[in-house]
PDB file of C-alpha atoms and ligand atoms in Angstrom:
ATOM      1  CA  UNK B   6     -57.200 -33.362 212.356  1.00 89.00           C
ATOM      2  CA  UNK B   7     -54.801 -34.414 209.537  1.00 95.00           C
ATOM      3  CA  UNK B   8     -53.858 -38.166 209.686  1.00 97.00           C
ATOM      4  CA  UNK B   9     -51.320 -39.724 207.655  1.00 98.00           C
ATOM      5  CA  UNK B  10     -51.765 -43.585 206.672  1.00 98.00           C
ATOM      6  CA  UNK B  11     -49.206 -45.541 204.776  1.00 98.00           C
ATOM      7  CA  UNK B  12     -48.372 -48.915 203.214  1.00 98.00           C
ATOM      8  CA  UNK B  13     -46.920 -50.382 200.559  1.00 98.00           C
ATOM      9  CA  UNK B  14     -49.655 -50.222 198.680  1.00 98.00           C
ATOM     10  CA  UNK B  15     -53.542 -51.204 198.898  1.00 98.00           C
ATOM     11  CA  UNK B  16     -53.226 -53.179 201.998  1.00 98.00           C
ATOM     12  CA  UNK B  17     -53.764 -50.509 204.483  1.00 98.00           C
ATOM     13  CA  UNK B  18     -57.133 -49.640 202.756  1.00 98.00           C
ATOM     14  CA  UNK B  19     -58.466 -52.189 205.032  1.00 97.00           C
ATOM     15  CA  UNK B  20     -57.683 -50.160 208.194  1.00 98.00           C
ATOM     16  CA  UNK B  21     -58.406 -46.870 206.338  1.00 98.00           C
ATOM     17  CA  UNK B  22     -62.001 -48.182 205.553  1.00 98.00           C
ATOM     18  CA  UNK B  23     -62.644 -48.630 208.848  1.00 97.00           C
ATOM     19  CA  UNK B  24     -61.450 -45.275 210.117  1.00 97.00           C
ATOM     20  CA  UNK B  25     -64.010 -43.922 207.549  1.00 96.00           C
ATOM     21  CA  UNK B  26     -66.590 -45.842 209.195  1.00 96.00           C
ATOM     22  CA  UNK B  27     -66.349 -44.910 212.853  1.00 94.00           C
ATOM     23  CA  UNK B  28     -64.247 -41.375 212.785  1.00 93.00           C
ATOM     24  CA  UNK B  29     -65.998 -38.310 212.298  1.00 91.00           C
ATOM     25  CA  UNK B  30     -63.737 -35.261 211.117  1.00 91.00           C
ATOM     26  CA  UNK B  31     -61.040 -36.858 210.131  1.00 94.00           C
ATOM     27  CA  UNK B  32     -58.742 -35.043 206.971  1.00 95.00           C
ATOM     28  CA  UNK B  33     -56.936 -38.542 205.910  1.00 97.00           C
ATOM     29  CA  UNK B  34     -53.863 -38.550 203.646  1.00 98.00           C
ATOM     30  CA  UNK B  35     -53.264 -41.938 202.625  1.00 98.00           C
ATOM     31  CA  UNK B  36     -49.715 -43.036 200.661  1.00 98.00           C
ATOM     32  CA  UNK B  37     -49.546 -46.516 198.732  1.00 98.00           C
ATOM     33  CA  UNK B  38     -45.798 -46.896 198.275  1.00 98.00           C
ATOM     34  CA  UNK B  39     -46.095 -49.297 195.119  1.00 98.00           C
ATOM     35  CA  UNK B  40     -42.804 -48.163 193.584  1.00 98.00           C
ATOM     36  CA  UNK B  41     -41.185 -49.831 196.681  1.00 97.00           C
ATOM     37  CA  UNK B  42     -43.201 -52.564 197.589  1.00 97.00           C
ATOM     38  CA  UNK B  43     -43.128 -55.423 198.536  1.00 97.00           C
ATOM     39  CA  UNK B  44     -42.043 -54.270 201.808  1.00 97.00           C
ATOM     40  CA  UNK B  45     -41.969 -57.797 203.551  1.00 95.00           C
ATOM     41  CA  UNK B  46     -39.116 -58.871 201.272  1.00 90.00           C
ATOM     42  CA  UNK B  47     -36.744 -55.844 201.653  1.00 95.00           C
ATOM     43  CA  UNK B  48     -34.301 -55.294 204.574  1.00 96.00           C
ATOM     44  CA  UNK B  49     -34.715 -53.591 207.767  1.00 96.00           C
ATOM     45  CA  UNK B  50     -32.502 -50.503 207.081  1.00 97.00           C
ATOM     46  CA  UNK B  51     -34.923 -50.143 203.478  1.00 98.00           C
ATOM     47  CA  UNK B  52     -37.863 -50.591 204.972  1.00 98.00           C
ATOM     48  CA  UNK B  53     -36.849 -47.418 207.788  1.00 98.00           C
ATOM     49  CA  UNK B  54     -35.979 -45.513 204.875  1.00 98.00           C
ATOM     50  CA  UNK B  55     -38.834 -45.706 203.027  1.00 98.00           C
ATOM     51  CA  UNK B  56     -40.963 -44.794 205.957  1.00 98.00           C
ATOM     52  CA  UNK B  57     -38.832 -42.093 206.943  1.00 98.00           C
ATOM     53  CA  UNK B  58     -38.989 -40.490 203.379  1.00 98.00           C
ATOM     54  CA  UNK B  59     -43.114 -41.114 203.419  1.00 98.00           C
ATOM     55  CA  UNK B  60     -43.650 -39.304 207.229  1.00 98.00           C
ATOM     56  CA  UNK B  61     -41.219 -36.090 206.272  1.00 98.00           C
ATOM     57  CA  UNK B  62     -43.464 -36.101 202.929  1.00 98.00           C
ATOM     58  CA  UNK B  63     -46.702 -36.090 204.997  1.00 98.00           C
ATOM     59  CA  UNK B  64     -45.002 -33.064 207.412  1.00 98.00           C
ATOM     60  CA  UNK B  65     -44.051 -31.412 204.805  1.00 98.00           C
ATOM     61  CA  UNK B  66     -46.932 -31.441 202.255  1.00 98.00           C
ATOM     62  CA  UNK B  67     -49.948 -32.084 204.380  1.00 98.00           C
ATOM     63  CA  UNK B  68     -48.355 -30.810 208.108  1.00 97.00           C
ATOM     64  CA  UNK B  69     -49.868 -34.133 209.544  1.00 97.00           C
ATOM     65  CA  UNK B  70     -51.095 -34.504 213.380  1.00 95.00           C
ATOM     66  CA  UNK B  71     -50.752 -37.615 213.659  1.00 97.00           C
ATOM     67  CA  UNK B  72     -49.049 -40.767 211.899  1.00 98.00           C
ATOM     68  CA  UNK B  73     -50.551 -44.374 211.370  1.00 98.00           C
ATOM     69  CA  UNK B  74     -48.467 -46.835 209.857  1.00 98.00           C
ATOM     70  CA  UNK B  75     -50.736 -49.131 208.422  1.00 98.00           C
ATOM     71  CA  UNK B  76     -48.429 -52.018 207.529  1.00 98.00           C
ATOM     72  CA  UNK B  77     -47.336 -54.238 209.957  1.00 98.00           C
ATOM     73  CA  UNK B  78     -44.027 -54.577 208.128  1.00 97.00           C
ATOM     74  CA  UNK B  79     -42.884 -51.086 208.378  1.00 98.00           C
ATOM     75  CA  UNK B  80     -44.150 -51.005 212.092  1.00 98.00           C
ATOM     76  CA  UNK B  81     -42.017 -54.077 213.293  1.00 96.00           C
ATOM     77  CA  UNK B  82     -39.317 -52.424 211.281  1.00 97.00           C
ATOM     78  CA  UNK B  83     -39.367 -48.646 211.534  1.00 98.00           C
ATOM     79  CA  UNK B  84     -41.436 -47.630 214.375  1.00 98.00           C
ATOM     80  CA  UNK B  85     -38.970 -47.291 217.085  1.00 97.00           C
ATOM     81  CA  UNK B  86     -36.813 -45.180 215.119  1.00 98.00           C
ATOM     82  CA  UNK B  87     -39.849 -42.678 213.389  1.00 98.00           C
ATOM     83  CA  UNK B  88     -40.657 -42.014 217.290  1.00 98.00           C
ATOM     84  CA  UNK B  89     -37.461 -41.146 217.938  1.00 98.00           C
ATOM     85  CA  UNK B  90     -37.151 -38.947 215.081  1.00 97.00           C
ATOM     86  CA  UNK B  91     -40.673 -37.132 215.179  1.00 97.00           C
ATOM     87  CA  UNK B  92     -41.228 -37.136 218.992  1.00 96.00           C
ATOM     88  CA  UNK B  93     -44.134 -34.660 218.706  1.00 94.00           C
ATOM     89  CA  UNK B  94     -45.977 -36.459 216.060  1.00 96.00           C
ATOM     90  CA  UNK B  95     -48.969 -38.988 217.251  1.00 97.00           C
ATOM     91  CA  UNK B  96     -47.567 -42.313 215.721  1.00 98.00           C
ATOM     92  CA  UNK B  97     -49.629 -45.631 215.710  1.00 98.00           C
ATOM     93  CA  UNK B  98     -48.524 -48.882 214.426  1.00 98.00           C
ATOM     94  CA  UNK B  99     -49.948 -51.907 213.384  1.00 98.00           C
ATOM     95  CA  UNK B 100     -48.804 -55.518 214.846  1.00 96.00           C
ATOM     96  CA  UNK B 101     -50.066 -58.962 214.309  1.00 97.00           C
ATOM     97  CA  UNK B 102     -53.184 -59.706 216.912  1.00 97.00           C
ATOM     98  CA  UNK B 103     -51.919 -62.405 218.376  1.00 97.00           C
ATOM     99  CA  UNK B 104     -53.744 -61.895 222.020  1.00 96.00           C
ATOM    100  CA  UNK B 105     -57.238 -61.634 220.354  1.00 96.00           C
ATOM    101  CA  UNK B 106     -56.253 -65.102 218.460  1.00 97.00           C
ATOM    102  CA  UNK B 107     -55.176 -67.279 221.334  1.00 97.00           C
ATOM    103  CA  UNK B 108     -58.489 -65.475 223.703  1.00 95.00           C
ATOM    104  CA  UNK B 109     -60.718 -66.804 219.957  1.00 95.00           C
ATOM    105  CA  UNK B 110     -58.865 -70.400 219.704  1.00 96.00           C
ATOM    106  CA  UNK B 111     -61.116 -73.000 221.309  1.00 95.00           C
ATOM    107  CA  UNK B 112     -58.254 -75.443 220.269  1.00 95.00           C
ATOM    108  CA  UNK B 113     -55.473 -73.234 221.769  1.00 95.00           C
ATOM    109  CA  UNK B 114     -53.724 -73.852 217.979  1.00 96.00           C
ATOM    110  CA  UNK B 115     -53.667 -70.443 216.718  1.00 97.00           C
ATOM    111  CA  UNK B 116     -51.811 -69.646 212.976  1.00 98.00           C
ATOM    112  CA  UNK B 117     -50.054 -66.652 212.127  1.00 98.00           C
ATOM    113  CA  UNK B 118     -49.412 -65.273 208.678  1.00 98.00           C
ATOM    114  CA  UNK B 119     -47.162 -62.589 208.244  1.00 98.00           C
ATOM    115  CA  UNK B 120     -44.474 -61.293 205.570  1.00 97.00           C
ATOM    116  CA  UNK B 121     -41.127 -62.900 206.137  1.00 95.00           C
ATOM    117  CA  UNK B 122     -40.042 -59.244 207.458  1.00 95.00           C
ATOM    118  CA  UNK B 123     -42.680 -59.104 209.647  1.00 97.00           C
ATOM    119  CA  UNK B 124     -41.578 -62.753 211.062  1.00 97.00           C
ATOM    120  CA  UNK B 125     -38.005 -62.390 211.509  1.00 95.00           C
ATOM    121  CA  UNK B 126     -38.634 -58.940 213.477  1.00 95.00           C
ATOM    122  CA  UNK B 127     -37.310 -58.788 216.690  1.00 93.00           C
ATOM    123  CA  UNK B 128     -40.855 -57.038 218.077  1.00 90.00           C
ATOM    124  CA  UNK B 129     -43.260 -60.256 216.761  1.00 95.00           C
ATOM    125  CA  UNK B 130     -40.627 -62.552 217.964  1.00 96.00           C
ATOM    126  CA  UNK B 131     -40.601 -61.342 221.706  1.00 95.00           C
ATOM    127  CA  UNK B 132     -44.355 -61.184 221.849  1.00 94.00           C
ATOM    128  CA  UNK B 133     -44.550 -64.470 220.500  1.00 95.00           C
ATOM    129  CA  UNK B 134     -42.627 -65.597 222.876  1.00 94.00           C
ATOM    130  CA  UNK B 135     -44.009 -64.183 225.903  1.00 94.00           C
ATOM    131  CA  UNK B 136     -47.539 -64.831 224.693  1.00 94.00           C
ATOM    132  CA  UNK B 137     -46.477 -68.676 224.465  1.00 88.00           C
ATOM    133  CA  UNK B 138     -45.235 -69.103 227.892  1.00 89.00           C
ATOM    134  CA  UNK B 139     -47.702 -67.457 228.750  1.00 94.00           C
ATOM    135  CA  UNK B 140     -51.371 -69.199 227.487  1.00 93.00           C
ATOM    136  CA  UNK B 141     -49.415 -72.423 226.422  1.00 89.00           C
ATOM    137  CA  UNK B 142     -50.289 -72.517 223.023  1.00 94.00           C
ATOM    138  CA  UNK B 143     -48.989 -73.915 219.566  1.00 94.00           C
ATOM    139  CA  UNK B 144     -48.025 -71.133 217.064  1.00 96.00           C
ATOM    140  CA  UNK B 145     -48.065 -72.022 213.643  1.00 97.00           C
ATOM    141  CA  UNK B 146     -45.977 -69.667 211.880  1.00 97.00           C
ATOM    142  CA  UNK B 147     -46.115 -69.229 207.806  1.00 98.00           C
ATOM    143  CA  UNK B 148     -44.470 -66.152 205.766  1.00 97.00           C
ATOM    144  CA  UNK B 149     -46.234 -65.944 202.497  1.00 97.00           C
ATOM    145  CA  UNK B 150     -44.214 -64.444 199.912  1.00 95.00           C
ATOM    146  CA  UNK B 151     -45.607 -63.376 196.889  1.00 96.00           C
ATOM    147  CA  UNK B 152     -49.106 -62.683 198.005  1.00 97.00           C
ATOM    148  CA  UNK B 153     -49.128 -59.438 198.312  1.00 97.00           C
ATOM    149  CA  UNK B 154     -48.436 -58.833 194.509  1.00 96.00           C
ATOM    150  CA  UNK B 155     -51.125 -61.521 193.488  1.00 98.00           C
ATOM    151  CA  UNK B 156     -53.683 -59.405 195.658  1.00 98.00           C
ATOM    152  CA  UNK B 157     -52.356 -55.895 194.262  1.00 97.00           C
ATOM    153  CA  UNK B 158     -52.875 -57.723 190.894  1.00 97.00           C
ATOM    154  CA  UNK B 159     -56.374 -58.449 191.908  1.00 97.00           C
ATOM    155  CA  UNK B 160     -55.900 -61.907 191.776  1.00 98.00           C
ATOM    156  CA  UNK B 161     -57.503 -62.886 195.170  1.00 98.00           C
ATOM    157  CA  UNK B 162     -59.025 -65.956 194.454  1.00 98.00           C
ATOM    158  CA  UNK B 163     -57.457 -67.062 191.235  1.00 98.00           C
ATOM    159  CA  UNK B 164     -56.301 -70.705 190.904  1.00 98.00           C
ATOM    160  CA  UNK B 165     -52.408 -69.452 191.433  1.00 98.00           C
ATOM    161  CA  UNK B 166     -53.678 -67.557 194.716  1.00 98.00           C
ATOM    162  CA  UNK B 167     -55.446 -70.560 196.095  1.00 98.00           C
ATOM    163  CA  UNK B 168     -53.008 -72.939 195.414  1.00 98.00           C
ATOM    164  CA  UNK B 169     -50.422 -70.794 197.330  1.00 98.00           C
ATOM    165  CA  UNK B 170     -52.663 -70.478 200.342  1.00 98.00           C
ATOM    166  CA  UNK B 171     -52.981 -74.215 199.896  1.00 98.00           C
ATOM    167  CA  UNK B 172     -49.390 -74.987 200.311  1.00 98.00           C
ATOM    168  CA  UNK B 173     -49.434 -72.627 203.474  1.00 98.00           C
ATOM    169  CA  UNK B 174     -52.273 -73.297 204.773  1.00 98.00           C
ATOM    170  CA  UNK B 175     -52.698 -77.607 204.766  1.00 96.00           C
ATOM    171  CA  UNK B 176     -50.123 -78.207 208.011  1.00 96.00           C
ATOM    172  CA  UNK B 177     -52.492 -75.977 209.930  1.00 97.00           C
ATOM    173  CA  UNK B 178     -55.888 -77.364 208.914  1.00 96.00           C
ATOM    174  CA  UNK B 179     -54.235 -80.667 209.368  1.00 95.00           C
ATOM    175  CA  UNK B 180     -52.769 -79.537 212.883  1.00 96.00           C
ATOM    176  CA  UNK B 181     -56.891 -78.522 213.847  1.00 96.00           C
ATOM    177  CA  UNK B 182     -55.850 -74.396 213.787  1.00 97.00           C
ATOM    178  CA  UNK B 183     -58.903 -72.724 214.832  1.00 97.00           C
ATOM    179  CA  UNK B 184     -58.049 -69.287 214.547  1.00 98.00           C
ATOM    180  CA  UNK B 185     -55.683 -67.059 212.018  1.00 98.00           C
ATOM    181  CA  UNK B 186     -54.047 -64.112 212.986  1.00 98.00           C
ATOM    182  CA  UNK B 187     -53.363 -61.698 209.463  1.00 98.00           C
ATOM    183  CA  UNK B 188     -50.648 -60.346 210.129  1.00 98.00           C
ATOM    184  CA  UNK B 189     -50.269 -58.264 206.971  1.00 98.00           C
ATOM    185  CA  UNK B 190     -52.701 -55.634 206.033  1.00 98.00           C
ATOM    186  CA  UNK B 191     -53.366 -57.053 202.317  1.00 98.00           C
ATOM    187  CA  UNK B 192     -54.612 -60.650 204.024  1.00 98.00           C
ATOM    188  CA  UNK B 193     -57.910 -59.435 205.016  1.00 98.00           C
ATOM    189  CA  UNK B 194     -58.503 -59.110 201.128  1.00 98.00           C
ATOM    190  CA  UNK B 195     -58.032 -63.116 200.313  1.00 98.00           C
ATOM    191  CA  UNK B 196     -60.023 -63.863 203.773  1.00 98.00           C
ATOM    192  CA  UNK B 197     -62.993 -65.409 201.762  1.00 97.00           C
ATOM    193  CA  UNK B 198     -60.174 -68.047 199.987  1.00 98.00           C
ATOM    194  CA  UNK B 199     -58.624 -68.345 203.429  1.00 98.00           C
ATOM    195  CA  UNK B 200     -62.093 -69.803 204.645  1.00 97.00           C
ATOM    196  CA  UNK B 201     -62.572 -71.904 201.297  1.00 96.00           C
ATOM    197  CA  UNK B 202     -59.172 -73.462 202.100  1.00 97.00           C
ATOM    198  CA  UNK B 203     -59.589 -74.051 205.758  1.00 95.00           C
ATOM    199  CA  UNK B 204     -63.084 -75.097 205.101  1.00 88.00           C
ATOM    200  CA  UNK B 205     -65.094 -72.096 206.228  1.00 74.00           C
ATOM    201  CA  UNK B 206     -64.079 -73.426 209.887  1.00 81.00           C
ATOM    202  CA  UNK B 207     -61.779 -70.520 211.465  1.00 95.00           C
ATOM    203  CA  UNK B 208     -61.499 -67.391 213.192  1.00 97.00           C
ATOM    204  CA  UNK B 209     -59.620 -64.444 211.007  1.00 98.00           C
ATOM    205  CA  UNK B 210     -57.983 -61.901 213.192  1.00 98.00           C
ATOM    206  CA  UNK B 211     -57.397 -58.276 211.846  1.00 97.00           C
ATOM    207  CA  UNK B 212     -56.930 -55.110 213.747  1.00 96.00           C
ATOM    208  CA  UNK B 213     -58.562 -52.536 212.005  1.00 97.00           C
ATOM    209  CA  UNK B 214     -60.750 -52.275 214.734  1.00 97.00           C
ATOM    210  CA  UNK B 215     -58.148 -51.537 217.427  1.00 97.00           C
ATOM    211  CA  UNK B 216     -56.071 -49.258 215.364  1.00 97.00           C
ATOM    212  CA  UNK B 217     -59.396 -47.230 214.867  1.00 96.00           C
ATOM    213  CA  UNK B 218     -60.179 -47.169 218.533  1.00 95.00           C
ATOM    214  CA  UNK B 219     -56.667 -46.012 219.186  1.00 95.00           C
ATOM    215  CA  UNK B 220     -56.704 -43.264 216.622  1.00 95.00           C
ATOM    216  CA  UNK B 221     -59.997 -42.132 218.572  1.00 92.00           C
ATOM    217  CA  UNK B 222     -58.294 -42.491 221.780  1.00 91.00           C
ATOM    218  CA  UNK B 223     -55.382 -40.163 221.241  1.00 89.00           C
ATOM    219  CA  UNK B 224     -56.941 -37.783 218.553  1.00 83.00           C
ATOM    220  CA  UNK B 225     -60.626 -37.521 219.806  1.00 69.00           C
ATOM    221  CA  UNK B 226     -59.851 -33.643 220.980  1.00 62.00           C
ATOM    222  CA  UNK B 227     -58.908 -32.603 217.823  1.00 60.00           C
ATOM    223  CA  UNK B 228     -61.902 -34.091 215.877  1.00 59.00           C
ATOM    224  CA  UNK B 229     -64.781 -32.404 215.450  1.00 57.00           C
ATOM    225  CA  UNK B 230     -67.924 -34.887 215.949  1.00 62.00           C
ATOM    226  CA  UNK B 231     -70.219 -33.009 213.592  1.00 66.00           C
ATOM    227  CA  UNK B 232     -67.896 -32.577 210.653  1.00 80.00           C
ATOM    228  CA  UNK B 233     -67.472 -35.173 207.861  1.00 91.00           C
ATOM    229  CA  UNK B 234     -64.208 -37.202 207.019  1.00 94.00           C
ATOM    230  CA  UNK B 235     -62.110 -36.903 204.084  1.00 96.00           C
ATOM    231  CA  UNK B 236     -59.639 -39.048 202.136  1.00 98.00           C
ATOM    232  CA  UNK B 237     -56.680 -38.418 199.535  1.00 98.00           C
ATOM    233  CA  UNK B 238     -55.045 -41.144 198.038  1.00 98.00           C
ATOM    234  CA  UNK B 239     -51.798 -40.773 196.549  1.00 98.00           C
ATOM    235  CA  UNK B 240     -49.614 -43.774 195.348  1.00 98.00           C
ATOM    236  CA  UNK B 241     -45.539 -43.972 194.263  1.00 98.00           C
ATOM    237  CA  UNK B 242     -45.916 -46.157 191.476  1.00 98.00           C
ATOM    238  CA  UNK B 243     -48.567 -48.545 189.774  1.00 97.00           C
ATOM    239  CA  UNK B 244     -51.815 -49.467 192.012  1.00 98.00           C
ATOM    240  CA  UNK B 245     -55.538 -50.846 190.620  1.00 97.00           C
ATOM    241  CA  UNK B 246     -57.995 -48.634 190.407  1.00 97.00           C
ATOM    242  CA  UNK B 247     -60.740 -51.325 190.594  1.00 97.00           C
ATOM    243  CA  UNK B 248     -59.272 -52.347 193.547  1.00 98.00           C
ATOM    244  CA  UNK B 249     -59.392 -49.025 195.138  1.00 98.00           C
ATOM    245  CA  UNK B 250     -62.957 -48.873 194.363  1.00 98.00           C
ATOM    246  CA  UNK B 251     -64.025 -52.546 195.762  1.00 98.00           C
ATOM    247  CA  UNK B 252     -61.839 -52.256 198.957  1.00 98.00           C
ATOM    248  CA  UNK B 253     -63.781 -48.784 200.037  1.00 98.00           C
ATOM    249  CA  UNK B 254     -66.583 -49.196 198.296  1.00 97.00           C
ATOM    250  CA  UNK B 255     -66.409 -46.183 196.196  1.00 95.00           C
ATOM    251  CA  UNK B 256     -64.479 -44.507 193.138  1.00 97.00           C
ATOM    252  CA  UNK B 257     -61.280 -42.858 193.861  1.00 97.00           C
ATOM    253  CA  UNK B 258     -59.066 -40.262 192.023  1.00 97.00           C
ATOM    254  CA  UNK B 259     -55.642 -41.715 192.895  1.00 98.00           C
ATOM    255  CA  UNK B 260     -52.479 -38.664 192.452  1.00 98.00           C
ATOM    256  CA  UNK B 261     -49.424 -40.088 191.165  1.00 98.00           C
ATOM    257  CA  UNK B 262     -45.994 -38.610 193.639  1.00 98.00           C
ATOM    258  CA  UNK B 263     -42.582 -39.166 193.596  1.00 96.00           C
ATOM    259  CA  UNK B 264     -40.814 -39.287 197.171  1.00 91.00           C
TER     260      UNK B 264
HETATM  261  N1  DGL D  27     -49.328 -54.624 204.034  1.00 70.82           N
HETATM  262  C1  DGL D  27     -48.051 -54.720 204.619  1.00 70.82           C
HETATM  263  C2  DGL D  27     -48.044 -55.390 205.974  1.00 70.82           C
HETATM  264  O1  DGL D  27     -49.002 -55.246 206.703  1.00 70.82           O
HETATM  265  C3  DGL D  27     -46.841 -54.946 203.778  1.00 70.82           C
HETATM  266  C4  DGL D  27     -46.896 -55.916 202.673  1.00 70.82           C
HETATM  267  C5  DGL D  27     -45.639 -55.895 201.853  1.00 70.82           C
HETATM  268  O2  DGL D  27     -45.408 -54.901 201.194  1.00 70.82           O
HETATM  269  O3  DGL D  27     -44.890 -56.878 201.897  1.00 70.82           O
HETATM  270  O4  DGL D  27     -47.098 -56.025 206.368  1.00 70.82           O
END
C-alpha cells in the first residue's frame, strides 16, 4: 500500500508519526512543500495548485493508492476539487477537531487556532456554525500568522514564539478557554509553550489519531499486518534536518525535488 502525505512542510510529520506507530505495511511517501509554504497565507486558487501539482507527482513517481493531505489548509482549500479530479484515488483530509473540543470543554469555551486560510474557508466556517447552534458554545477564533515559519525555524519556544502565542492566546485564558482545537498541523509542535502560556490548564486537540484510524479504515485490505512500514521524505525547498529527526524520533535522509 503506497500512501502519499503532504504539507507545506514539517507540520504533517505529526500525523505521519502516528501512522508509523499504529500501521503495519504501510510504503509512505511524504512531500514537505517548503518552496511554497506558508500555505495559510496564499490564496485559494494557489493553494489547489500546489496540491494538484504534489498528487499528479505522487501518481506519477510513486503510483500512490491512496492520498492524505496532511495540512488542514490545503484540505479546506483543495479537497473538493483533487476528488473530483482523481476519483479513483483514496483521498483523506485533515480539518480542525472541533467536535472532540466542545465534547473535552468542561467550560463549553473552546479556542480554535488555525491559519488565516484555514479560517476564512468556507468548509471550517459552516461547521463552525452548525456545531455552535448546535452545543451552544463560545468559539474563540485566532489565525496565527507567522508561526509556522518560527516552528520550521525551530524556534518553538523562543522568546519571539512565546510572545506571539501570548498576544493570541491572553483573550482566551482571560475568557476561562478550557480546551484548544490545533487546527494546523505544525501547532502540535509549540503545544508544550501553548500549556506554559495558558498555564498548563487546557485540553489540546489534534487529529492524528483520527486521520490514522481512517487511513486503517479504508486501506486495511491492502496492508499486510506482518510486514513493516516505510517512509521517504522528500521536500521542495529548505526544511531542518534536526527537526526531522526530533519530530519522528529518528534520522532522516531528506531528497531534494522540484515539482
Ligand atoms: N500545516 C498546515 C496546516 O495544517 C499549513 C501551514 C501553512 O503552510 O500555513 O494548515
Amino acid at each position: 500500500m503506497k500512501i502519499g502525505v503532504f504539507d507545506s512542510g514539517l507540520g504533517g510529520l505529526t500525523i505521519v508519526k502516528t501512522m508509523l506507530e499504529n500501521l503495519h505495511g504501510a510504503d509512505i511517501i511524504y512531500i514537505a512543500d517548503t518552496a511554497n509554504a506558508p500555505y495559510g497565507e496564499k490564496t485559494q486558487k494557489q493553494i489547489i495548485d500546489f496540491s494538484a501539482k504534489i498528487t499528479q507527482y505522487f501518481i506519477d513517481k510513486f503510483h500512490i493508492d491512496a492520498l492524505v493531505i496532511a495540512c488542514n489548509t490545503a484540505t479546506s482549500a483543495a479537497i473538493k476539487e483533487l476528488r473530483v479530479k482523481y476519483k479513483n484515488l483514496i483521498i483523506i483530509g485533515t480539518e480542525p477537531g472541533l467536535k472532540p473540543a466542545i465534547s473535552h470543554s468542561q467550560s463549553k469555551k473552546v479556542g480554535v487556532l488555525a491559519t488565516p486560510a484555514t479560517l476564512n474557508g468556507e468548509k471550517y466556517k459552516l461547521l463552525r456554525d452548525e456545531l455552535s447552534r448546535q452545543y451552544k458554545v463560545d468559539i474563540f477564533e485566532q489565525a496565527c500568522p507567522g508561526l509556522v515559519q518560527q516552528i520550521e525555524n525551530g524556534e518553538l519556544d523562543t522568546p519571539k514564539t512565546i510572545s506571539m502565542l501570548q498576544n493570541w492566546l491572553s483573550s482566551m485564558r482571560e475568557a476561562g478557554v478550557d480546551a484548544i482545537v490545533l487546527g494546523c498541523t505544525h501547532y502540535p509542535l509549540v503545544g508544550e509553550s501553548i500549556k506554559k502560556v495558558m498555564h498548563n490548564d487546557i485540553n489540546l486537540i489534534e487529529t492524528s489519531h483520527a486521520i490514522t484510524k481512517r487511513v486503517n479504515e479504508l486501506c486495511n485490505n491492502s496492508m499486510k499486518c506482518d510486514n513493516e512500514n516505510s517512509l521517504k521524505i522528500l521536500s521542495t525547498g529548505k526544511i531542518s534536518g534536526s527537526m526531522v529527526e526530533m519530530i519522528l524520533g529518528k534520522k532522516y535522509e531528506v531528497e531534494h525535488i522540484n515539482i
